[in-house]
């Protein structure tokens, strides 16, 4: 059963690309960022101290992957808390177990996140690392916020992204980095269609 692992920093376009790939190949798709966001939301809703790893482990254990609501979980504030609690090793282990079970679904699965090719699915048939310059990612994130009726300014969004990258790349457990055998796709000067065609060429060559 093929697994396609897609990693990269925030707002690089990996979510859109992952959904497009899953649609094209008829595979299941899991945005693993939503699993960290769901734990963050559970902690916030219940008023838990955000550094209490035991409570975070409980929240992760109770998670139902079929109930991840992107519309609710995509809030910027939840992403911030998600990246702060994502440093907790025992909590990560719970989520990684659930993500690995998902990756074995028939007839194939696409998982996107930060550590899919390195930790969650090191044996994935295809590994992509999707990135773009910080400026391009900040502009895309700002467009997304505005399209959803929100407001923000470029410098604040850019500073948030840079801080998030540093936290995700700098943590001890499962830091964001390309797997040694990942194919790099830089979407700085690519639209979604071009990124999809680049990914498709890599996937078709690996799966044939
Ligand atoms: O991708 P998204 O912005 O939804 O992820 C939110 C946070 O969850 C990330 O900043 C990262 O800290 C964490 N995360 C992670 N490992 C993953 C996916 C997300 O640590 N596989």
JSON list of N, CA and C and ligand atoms in Angstrom, two decimals, residues 14 32-34 36-37 79 82-83 86 92 113-116 164 168 171, ligand 1:
[
{"chain": "A", "resi": 14, "resn": "UNK", "atom": "N", "xyz": [1.81, 22.81, 1.21]},
{"chain": "A", "resi": 14, "resn": "UNK", "atom": "CA", "xyz": [1.78, 21.34, 1.22]},
{"chain": "A", "resi": 14, "resn": "UNK", "atom": "C", "xyz": [0.37, 20.79, 1.46]},
{"chain": "A", "resi": 32, "resn": "UNK", "atom": "N", "xyz": [-1.59, 16.01, 9.28]},
{"chain": "A", "resi": 32, "resn": "UNK", "atom": "CA", "xyz": [-1.23, 15.68, 10.68]},
{"chain": "A", "resi": 32, "resn": "UNK", "atom": "C", "xyz": [-1.15, 16.93, 11.56]},
{"chain": "A", "resi": 33, "resn": "UNK", "atom": "N", "xyz": [-0.99, 18.11, 10.94]},
{"chain": "A", "resi": 33, "resn": "UNK", "atom": "CA", "xyz": [-1.02, 19.36, 11.71]},
{"chain": "A", "resi": 33, "resn": "UNK", "atom": "C", "xyz": [-2.34, 19.48, 12.49]},
{"chain": "A", "resi": 34, "resn": "UNK", "atom": "N", "xyz": [-3.42, 18.97, 11.86]},
{"chain": "A", "resi": 34, "resn": "UNK", "atom": "CA", "xyz": [-4.73, 19.05, 12.54]},
{"chain": "A", "resi": 34, "resn": "UNK", "atom": "C", "xyz": [-4.75, 18.21, 13.82]},
{"chain": "A", "resi": 36, "resn": "UNK", "atom": "N", "xyz": [-2.22, 17.83, 15.94]},
{"chain": "A", "resi": 36, "resn": "UNK", "atom": "CA", "xyz": [-1.58, 18.66, 16.98]},
{"chain": "A", "resi": 36, "resn": "UNK", "atom": "C", "xyz": [-2.50, 19.82, 17.36]},
{"chain": "A", "resi": 37, "resn": "UNK", "atom": "N", "xyz": [-3.19, 20.35, 16.35]},
{"chain": "A", "resi": 37, "resn": "UNK", "atom": "CA", "xyz": [-4.12, 21.45, 16.63]},
{"chain": "A", "resi": 37, "resn": "UNK", "atom": "C", "xyz": [-5.28, 20.98, 17.50]},
{"chain": "A", "resi": 79, "resn": "UNK", "atom": "N", "xyz": [-2.92, 27.27, 16.03]},
{"chain": "A", "resi": 79, "resn": "UNK", "atom": "CA", "xyz": [-1.64, 26.87, 15.42]},
{"chain": "A", "resi": 79, "resn": "UNK", "atom": "C", "xyz": [-0.46, 27.23, 16.31]},
{"chain": "A", "resi": 82, "resn": "UNK", "atom": "N", "xyz": [-0.45, 24.84, 19.16]},
{"chain": "A", "resi": 82, "resn": "UNK", "atom": "CA", "xyz": [-0.06, 23.51, 18.64]},
{"chain": "A", "resi": 82, "resn": "UNK", "atom": "C", "xyz": [1.46, 23.42, 18.54]},
{"chain": "A", "resi": 83, "resn": "UNK", "atom": "N", "xyz": [2.09, 24.46, 18.03]},
{"chain": "A", "resi": 83, "resn": "UNK", "atom": "CA", "xyz": [3.54, 24.37, 17.84]},
{"chain": "A", "resi": 83, "resn": "UNK", "atom": "C", "xyz": [4.27, 24.44, 19.19]},
{"chain": "A", "resi": 86, "resn": "UNK", "atom": "N", "xyz": [3.83, 20.86, 20.63]},
{"chain": "A", "resi": 86, "resn": "UNK", "atom": "CA", "xyz": [4.40, 19.83, 19.75]},
{"chain": "A", "resi": 86, "resn": "UNK", "atom": "C", "xyz": [5.81, 19.41, 20.16]},
{"chain": "A", "resi": 92, "resn": "UNK", "atom": "N", "xyz": [3.62, 13.32, 21.44]},
{"chain": "A", "resi": 92, "resn": "UNK", "atom": "CA", "xyz": [3.90, 13.04, 20.03]},
{"chain": "A", "resi": 92, "resn": "UNK", "atom": "C", "xyz": [3.77, 11.55, 19.74]},
{"chain": "A", "resi": 113, "resn": "UNK", "atom": "N", "xyz": [2.89, 16.94, 7.00]},
{"chain": "A", "resi": 113, "resn": "UNK", "atom": "CA", "xyz": [3.23, 17.45, 8.33]},
{"chain": "A", "resi": 113, "resn": "UNK", "atom": "C", "xyz": [4.64, 17.97, 8.37]},
{"chain": "A", "resi": 114, "resn": "UNK", "atom": "N", "xyz": [5.35, 17.63, 9.47]},
{"chain": "A", "resi": 114, "resn": "UNK", "atom": "CA", "xyz": [6.72, 18.12, 9.65]},
{"chain": "A", "resi": 114, "resn": "UNK", "atom": "C", "xyz": [7.72, 16.96, 9.73]},
{"chain": "A", "resi": 115, "resn": "UNK", "atom": "N", "xyz": [7.24, 15.78, 10.18]},
{"chain": "A", "resi": 115, "resn": "UNK", "atom": "CA", "xyz": [8.14, 14.66, 10.48]},
{"chain": "A", "resi": 115, "resn": "UNK", "atom": "C", "xyz": [7.65, 13.37, 9.84]},
{"chain": "A", "resi": 116, "resn": "UNK", "atom": "N", "xyz": [6.89, 13.46, 8.76]},
{"chain": "A", "resi": 116, "resn": "UNK", "atom": "CA", "xyz": [6.29, 12.25, 8.18]},
{"chain": "A", "resi": 116, "resn": "UNK", "atom": "C", "xyz": [7.38, 11.38, 7.53]},
{"chain": "A", "resi": 164, "resn": "UNK", "atom": "N", "xyz": [7.69, 30.42, 14.10]},
{"chain": "A", "resi": 164, "resn": "UNK", "atom": "CA", "xyz": [7.15, 29.04, 14.05]},
{"chain": "A", "resi": 164, "resn": "UNK", "atom": "C", "xyz": [8.19, 28.10, 13.42]},
{"chain": "A", "resi": 168, "resn": "UNK", "atom": "N", "xyz": [9.82, 24.82, 15.13]},
{"chain": "A", "resi": 168, "resn": "UNK", "atom": "CA", "xyz": [9.63, 23.49, 14.54]},
{"chain": "A", "resi": 168, "resn": "UNK", "atom": "C", "xyz": [10.96, 22.85, 14.12]},
{"chain": "A", "resi": 171, "resn": "UNK", "atom": "N", "xyz": [13.39, 22.07, 17.67]},
{"chain": "A", "resi": 171, "resn": "UNK", "atom": "CA", "xyz": [13.06, 21.21, 18.81]},
{"chain": "A", "resi": 171, "resn": "UNK", "atom": "C", "xyz": [13.86, 19.92, 18.76]},
{"chain": "B", "resi": 1, "resn": "LIG", "atom": "O1", "xyz": [0.77, 22.40, 9.78]},
{"chain": "B", "resi": 1, "resn": "LIG", "atom": "P1", "xyz": [0.11, 23.13, 10.90]},
{"chain": "B", "resi": 1, "resn": "LIG", "atom": "O2", "xyz": [0.36, 24.60, 10.90]},
{"chain": "B", "resi": 1, "resn": "LIG", "atom": "O3", "xyz": [-1.34, 22.80, 11.04]},
{"chain": "B", "resi": 1, "resn": "LIG", "atom": "O4", "xyz": [0.80, 22.55, 12.23]},
{"chain": "B", "resi": 1, "resn": "LIG", "atom": "C1", "xyz": [0.66, 23.15, 13.48]},
{"chain": "B", "resi": 1, "resn": "LIG", "atom": "C2", "xyz": [1.86, 22.79, 14.34]},
{"chain": "B", "resi": 1, "resn": "LIG", "atom": "O5", "xyz": [1.82, 21.40, 14.68]},
{"chain": "B", "resi": 1, "resn": "LIG", "atom": "C3", "xyz": [3.20, 22.98, 13.65]},
{"chain": "B", "resi": 1, "resn": "LIG", "atom": "O6", "xyz": [3.70, 24.29, 13.79]},
{"chain": "B", "resi": 1, "resn": "LIG", "atom": "C4", "xyz": [4.09, 21.97, 14.35]},
{"chain": "B", "resi": 1, "resn": "LIG", "atom": "O7", "xyz": [4.66, 22.49, 15.53]},
{"chain": "B", "resi": 1, "resn": "LIG", "atom": "C5", "xyz": [3.13, 20.87, 14.75]},
{"chain": "B", "resi": 1, "resn": "LIG", "atom": "N1", "xyz": [3.25, 19.69, 13.87]},
{"chain": "B", "resi": 1, "resn": "LIG", "atom": "C6", "xyz": [4.24, 18.79, 14.18]},
{"chain": "B", "resi": 1, "resn": "LIG", "atom": "N2", "xyz": [4.37, 17.64, 13.45]},
{"chain": "B", "resi": 1, "resn": "LIG", "atom": "C7", "xyz": [3.54, 17.41, 12.40]},
{"chain": "B", "resi": 1, "resn": "LIG", "atom": "C8", "xyz": [2.55, 18.35, 12.06]},
{"chain": "B", "resi": 1, "resn": "LIG", "atom": "C9", "xyz": [2.44, 19.50, 12.81]},
{"chain": "B", "resi": 1, "resn": "LIG", "atom": "O8", "xyz": [5.01, 18.99, 15.11]},
{"chain": "B", "resi": 1, "resn": "LIG", "atom": "N3", "xyz": [3.69, 16.26, 11.73]}
]
